[in-house]
Amino acid sequence: MVKHIILTDATLDAADVIVITKGTLPQTIGSLAAGSYTVRNTSAPVAGEVSAVASGNWWTEGANIDLDYGNDRAYVAGTAYATIAAARAAGAIIVNANGNDTIAVSGLGTTYTLAGRGTTAATIGTEYIAAMGNSTNTNLVYIGTTSSGASKAGGWLTDGTSRLAQTTSTIPAASTFRAAVRVKSGAGLLSFNGVAGTSTTTTSLPGGINTLVIANRSTGARAWTGTVNRVVLLNGDLTDTQVHALLA
């Protein structure tokens, strides 16, 4: 297919960027993918090259949910919101009875990863920076800390039984906390500040996961009293390296 750049003296702004879909082929005017193009300024074509550029999207590539509290913006189920408040107003984020932001979760596959970043509280407690569950905590995916001051970088329960859990080195209060848990049959993985924690060979995955809760779990018993900068959920198979790099 021949690709063209049409030069114009007219002033363009964001309103002039048009996306046209023909069948399943998206054709974008105003946001060019890398490749060779023909530049038409006169009747004589001139060869040109467009270098590869970033997508320009702020949210994590492939994310189902990306809540960026640090920059007050949200991405939920394919829609970007300019502010967290806008996502709440649209119903993409629901504040529950405990005052926590919640997001409906559906369609999770056989492997997915939940990650969070923030700072720990002035006094370390048993708290979750983020958790996903089925409202009864019998099936649960979580990341947080323990009251002993040790990292509980993540884990999951299936039918009330712990399938992946970790208590590792002590982490200080009021410090950076970046953790992720990959749920995957036979290859569960925990990451704390980019370092691998416990892995598991269990094939028993949590079922009925339907809600993501920020800074707590659904029953309200694990309130995060530090800060939350960002939480992301990716429904797909990430490599170990990709898990460790999340929200770095």
Short mmCIF file of C-alpha atoms in Angstrom, two decimals:
data_model
loop_
_atom_site.label_atom_id
_atom_site.label_comp_id
_atom_site.label_asym_id
_atom_site.label_seq_id
_atom_site.Cartn_x
_atom_site.Cartn_y
_atom_site.Cartn_z
CA MET A 1 0.00 0.00 0.00
CA VAL A 2 1.35 3.45 -0.94
CA LYS A 3 1.50 5.87 1.99
CA HIS A 4 1.45 9.63 1.46
CA ILE A 5 2.19 12.76 3.42
CA ILE A 6 0.33 15.78 2.10
CA LEU A 7 2.04 19.07 2.97
CA THR A 8 -0.15 22.08 3.66
CA ASP A 9 0.33 25.71 4.63
CA ALA A 10 -2.81 25.56 6.78
CA THR A 11 -2.40 25.68 10.56
CA LEU A 12 -3.40 22.36 12.11
CA ASP A 13 -4.47 21.61 15.65
CA ALA A 14 -5.81 18.57 17.53
CA ALA A 15 -9.21 18.97 15.91
CA ASP A 16 -7.64 18.23 12.54
CA VAL A 17 -6.41 14.77 13.58
CA ILE A 18 -8.74 12.22 12.03
CA VAL A 19 -8.87 8.46 12.47
CA ILE A 20 -10.60 6.56 9.70
CA THR A 21 -11.32 2.83 9.86
CA LYS A 22 -11.69 0.89 6.65
CA GLY A 23 -12.69 -2.65 7.49
CA THR A 24 -10.26 -3.75 10.20
CA LEU A 25 -7.48 -1.47 8.98
CA PRO A 26 -7.06 1.74 10.97
CA GLN A 27 -5.75 4.61 8.85
CA THR A 28 -4.51 7.52 10.92
CA ILE A 29 -4.03 11.07 9.70
CA GLY A 30 -1.96 13.17 12.07
CA SER A 31 -0.22 10.36 13.98
CA LEU A 32 2.23 8.55 11.72
CA ALA A 33 3.65 5.10 12.28
CA ALA A 34 7.24 4.40 11.33
CA GLY A 35 7.79 3.66 7.67
CA SER A 36 8.52 5.00 4.20
CA TYR A 37 6.15 7.60 2.80
CA THR A 38 5.75 9.61 -0.39
CA VAL A 39 5.65 13.34 0.29
CA ARG A 40 3.49 15.26 -2.17
CA ASN A 41 4.21 18.96 -2.17
CA THR A 42 4.08 19.44 -5.94
CA SER A 43 3.22 17.14 -8.79
CA ALA A 44 6.62 15.50 -8.35
CA PRO A 45 6.74 12.95 -5.49
CA VAL A 46 9.62 13.25 -3.04
CA ALA A 47 10.76 10.26 -0.96
CA GLY A 48 10.56 10.68 2.81
CA GLU A 49 11.05 8.64 5.97
CA VAL A 50 9.19 8.85 9.27
CA SER A 51 11.18 7.64 12.27
CA ALA A 52 9.64 5.40 14.89
CA VAL A 53 7.97 7.34 17.69
CA ALA A 54 6.33 6.42 20.95
CA SER A 55 2.60 5.85 20.95
CA GLY A 56 2.09 8.91 23.11
CA ASN A 57 -0.19 7.06 25.50
CA TRP A 58 0.60 7.64 29.16
CA TRP A 59 -0.94 4.39 30.39
CA THR A 60 0.93 1.10 30.60
CA GLU A 61 0.86 -0.71 27.27
CA GLY A 62 -1.61 -3.59 27.36
CA ALA A 63 -3.21 -2.49 30.64
CA ASN A 64 -6.87 -3.16 31.37
CA ILE A 65 -6.75 -0.74 34.27
CA ASP A 66 -4.14 1.94 35.03
CA LEU A 67 -4.90 4.35 37.86
CA ASP A 68 -2.27 7.08 38.06
CA TYR A 69 -3.06 8.92 41.30
CA GLY A 70 0.27 10.71 41.25
CA ASN A 71 -0.70 12.52 38.04
CA ASP A 72 -4.49 12.43 38.64
CA ARG A 73 -5.58 10.43 35.60
CA ALA A 74 -7.13 7.05 34.87
CA TYR A 75 -7.42 4.44 32.15
CA VAL A 76 -10.18 1.87 32.54
CA ALA A 77 -11.34 -0.73 30.00
CA GLY A 78 -10.12 1.12 26.94
CA THR A 79 -11.13 4.63 28.00
CA ALA A 80 -8.75 7.32 29.24
CA TYR A 81 -10.01 9.87 31.75
CA ALA A 82 -8.38 13.25 32.29
CA THR A 83 -8.78 12.99 36.07
CA ILE A 84 -9.63 10.40 38.70
CA ALA A 85 -12.74 12.45 39.47
CA ALA A 86 -13.83 12.19 35.84
CA ALA A 87 -13.53 8.40 35.98
CA ARG A 88 -15.65 8.38 39.13
CA ALA A 89 -18.24 10.65 37.54
CA ALA A 90 -18.43 8.31 34.54
CA GLY A 91 -18.97 5.29 36.79
CA ALA A 92 -15.70 3.64 35.75
CA ILE A 93 -14.52 3.99 39.36
CA ILE A 94 -16.98 3.42 42.20
CA VAL A 95 -16.24 4.55 45.74
CA ASN A 96 -17.38 1.82 48.13
CA ALA A 97 -18.79 2.09 51.66
CA ASN A 98 -15.27 2.08 53.11
CA GLY A 99 -14.27 5.06 50.98
CA ASN A 100 -12.06 3.04 48.63
CA ASP A 101 -12.00 3.30 44.87
CA THR A 102 -13.21 0.08 43.21
CA ILE A 103 -13.26 -1.02 39.59
CA ALA A 104 -15.22 -3.87 38.09
CA VAL A 105 -13.02 -6.66 36.72
CA SER A 106 -14.10 -9.23 34.14
CA GLY A 107 -12.68 -11.44 31.43
CA LEU A 108 -9.44 -12.36 33.19
CA GLY A 109 -7.53 -15.08 31.39
CA THR A 110 -5.28 -17.82 32.70
CA THR A 111 -2.53 -15.34 33.56
CA TYR A 112 -2.57 -11.70 34.66
CA THR A 113 -0.52 -9.30 36.77
CA LEU A 114 -1.49 -6.77 39.44
CA ALA A 115 1.07 -4.11 40.38
CA GLY A 116 1.15 -1.13 42.69
CA ARG A 117 3.47 1.70 43.65
CA GLY A 118 3.43 4.11 46.58
CA THR A 119 5.00 4.66 49.97
CA THR A 120 4.57 2.70 53.17
CA ALA A 121 2.93 4.21 56.24
CA ALA A 122 4.71 5.86 59.16
CA THR A 123 4.01 2.65 61.07
CA ILE A 124 4.00 -0.58 59.11
CA GLY A 125 0.80 -2.59 59.38
CA THR A 126 -0.95 -5.45 57.63
CA GLU A 127 -2.29 -3.46 54.71
CA TYR A 128 -2.97 -3.86 50.99
CA ILE A 129 -2.09 -1.20 48.45
CA ALA A 130 -4.42 -3.07 46.08
CA ALA A 131 -6.44 -6.29 46.08
CA MET A 132 -8.79 -8.12 43.75
CA GLY A 133 -11.40 -10.52 45.01
CA ASN A 134 -14.82 -12.08 44.74
CA SER A 135 -16.26 -10.02 47.65
CA THR A 136 -15.80 -12.88 50.16
CA ASN A 137 -11.98 -13.01 50.28
CA THR A 138 -12.04 -16.75 49.57
CA ASN A 139 -10.53 -15.96 46.21
CA LEU A 140 -8.13 -13.05 46.48
CA VAL A 141 -5.10 -11.48 44.78
CA TYR A 142 -3.23 -8.87 46.82
CA ILE A 143 -0.09 -6.77 47.29
CA GLY A 144 0.86 -5.03 50.51
CA THR A 145 2.80 -5.28 53.78
CA THR A 146 2.58 -7.23 57.02
CA SER A 147 2.38 -5.95 60.58
CA SER A 148 5.83 -7.35 61.31
CA GLY A 149 7.28 -4.86 58.89
CA ALA A 150 8.12 -7.46 56.30
CA SER A 151 7.14 -7.27 52.66
CA LYS A 152 4.09 -9.14 51.54
CA ALA A 153 4.82 -8.29 47.95
CA GLY A 154 1.82 -10.26 46.83
CA GLY A 155 -0.06 -13.48 46.80
CA TRP A 156 -3.35 -15.16 46.15
CA LEU A 157 -5.86 -17.41 47.82
CA THR A 158 -8.01 -19.98 46.05
CA ASP A 159 -11.10 -21.29 47.82
CA GLY A 160 -9.72 -19.87 51.07
CA THR A 161 -6.34 -21.61 50.77
CA SER A 162 -3.14 -19.63 50.31
CA ARG A 163 -1.51 -20.60 47.02
CA LEU A 164 1.19 -17.95 46.80
CA ALA A 165 2.36 -15.83 49.71
CA GLN A 166 5.57 -14.20 50.81
CA THR A 167 7.09 -12.70 53.92
CA THR A 168 10.59 -11.47 53.15
CA SER A 169 13.06 -8.86 54.33
CA THR A 170 11.88 -6.07 56.60
CA ILE A 171 10.95 -2.87 54.81
CA PRO A 172 11.20 0.52 56.49
CA ALA A 173 8.29 2.82 57.20
CA ALA A 174 7.62 5.81 54.96
CA SER A 175 9.61 4.26 52.12
CA THR A 176 9.09 3.43 48.47
CA PHE A 177 6.92 0.40 47.88
CA ARG A 178 6.69 -1.11 44.38
CA ALA A 179 5.34 -4.62 44.06
CA ALA A 180 3.60 -6.96 41.64
CA VAL A 181 2.06 -10.41 41.62
CA ARG A 182 1.69 -12.53 38.47
CA VAL A 183 -1.10 -15.07 38.67
CA LYS A 184 -0.27 -18.00 36.40
CA SER A 185 -0.74 -21.74 36.66
CA GLY A 186 2.59 -23.32 37.56
CA ALA A 187 4.44 -20.01 37.27
CA GLY A 188 3.16 -17.56 39.85
CA LEU A 189 5.63 -14.77 40.57
CA LEU A 190 6.07 -12.07 43.19
CA SER A 191 8.19 -8.98 42.67
CA PHE A 192 9.24 -6.40 45.26
CA ASN A 193 11.08 -3.28 44.05
CA GLY A 194 12.12 -5.23 40.98
CA VAL A 195 13.48 -8.26 42.83
CA ALA A 196 11.95 -11.72 42.55
CA GLY A 197 10.24 -13.17 45.58
CA THR A 198 8.50 -16.50 46.02
CA SER A 199 7.34 -18.41 42.95
CA THR A 200 4.95 -21.32 42.90
CA THR A 201 4.08 -24.40 40.90
CA THR A 202 0.46 -24.50 42.05
CA THR A 203 -2.13 -24.94 39.33
CA SER A 204 -5.02 -23.74 41.49
CA LEU A 205 -5.95 -20.21 40.41
CA PRO A 206 -8.40 -17.88 42.18
CA GLY A 207 -11.87 -17.89 40.64
CA GLY A 208 -14.68 -15.38 40.50
CA ILE A 209 -12.43 -12.31 40.65
CA ASN A 210 -14.77 -9.40 39.91
CA THR A 211 -13.56 -6.30 41.74
CA LEU A 212 -10.31 -4.38 42.13
CA VAL A 213 -10.09 -2.42 45.39
CA ILE A 214 -7.53 0.34 45.87
CA ALA A 215 -5.81 0.78 49.24
CA ASN A 216 -7.75 -2.05 50.90
CA ARG A 217 -9.61 -5.28 50.22
CA SER A 218 -13.34 -5.64 49.73
CA THR A 219 -14.19 -6.26 53.40
CA GLY A 220 -12.29 -3.15 54.47
CA ALA A 221 -9.94 -5.01 56.81
CA ARG A 222 -6.63 -4.13 55.13
CA ALA A 223 -6.65 -0.33 54.77
CA TRP A 224 -3.44 1.05 53.25
CA THR A 225 -2.37 4.04 55.34
CA GLY A 226 0.62 5.01 53.22
CA THR A 227 0.28 6.72 49.85
CA VAL A 228 -0.85 5.21 46.56
CA ASN A 229 0.78 6.58 43.45
CA ARG A 230 -0.31 4.05 40.86
CA VAL A 231 -2.05 0.70 40.39
CA VAL A 232 -2.14 -1.29 37.16
CA LEU A 233 -3.80 -4.53 36.06
CA LEU A 234 -2.64 -6.31 32.91
CA ASN A 235 -4.61 -9.26 31.59
CA GLY A 236 -1.98 -11.20 29.68
CA ASP A 237 1.20 -13.24 29.95
CA LEU A 238 4.14 -11.10 31.11
CA THR A 239 7.69 -12.35 31.31
CA ASP A 240 9.59 -12.22 34.61
CA THR A 241 11.53 -9.21 33.32
CA GLN A 242 8.34 -7.37 32.41
CA VAL A 243 6.82 -8.04 35.84
CA HIS A 244 9.89 -6.71 37.65
CA ALA A 245 9.92 -3.57 35.48
CA LEU A 246 6.28 -2.61 36.08
CA LEU A 247 5.85 0.92 37.48
CA ALA A 248 9.61 1.42 37.84
#
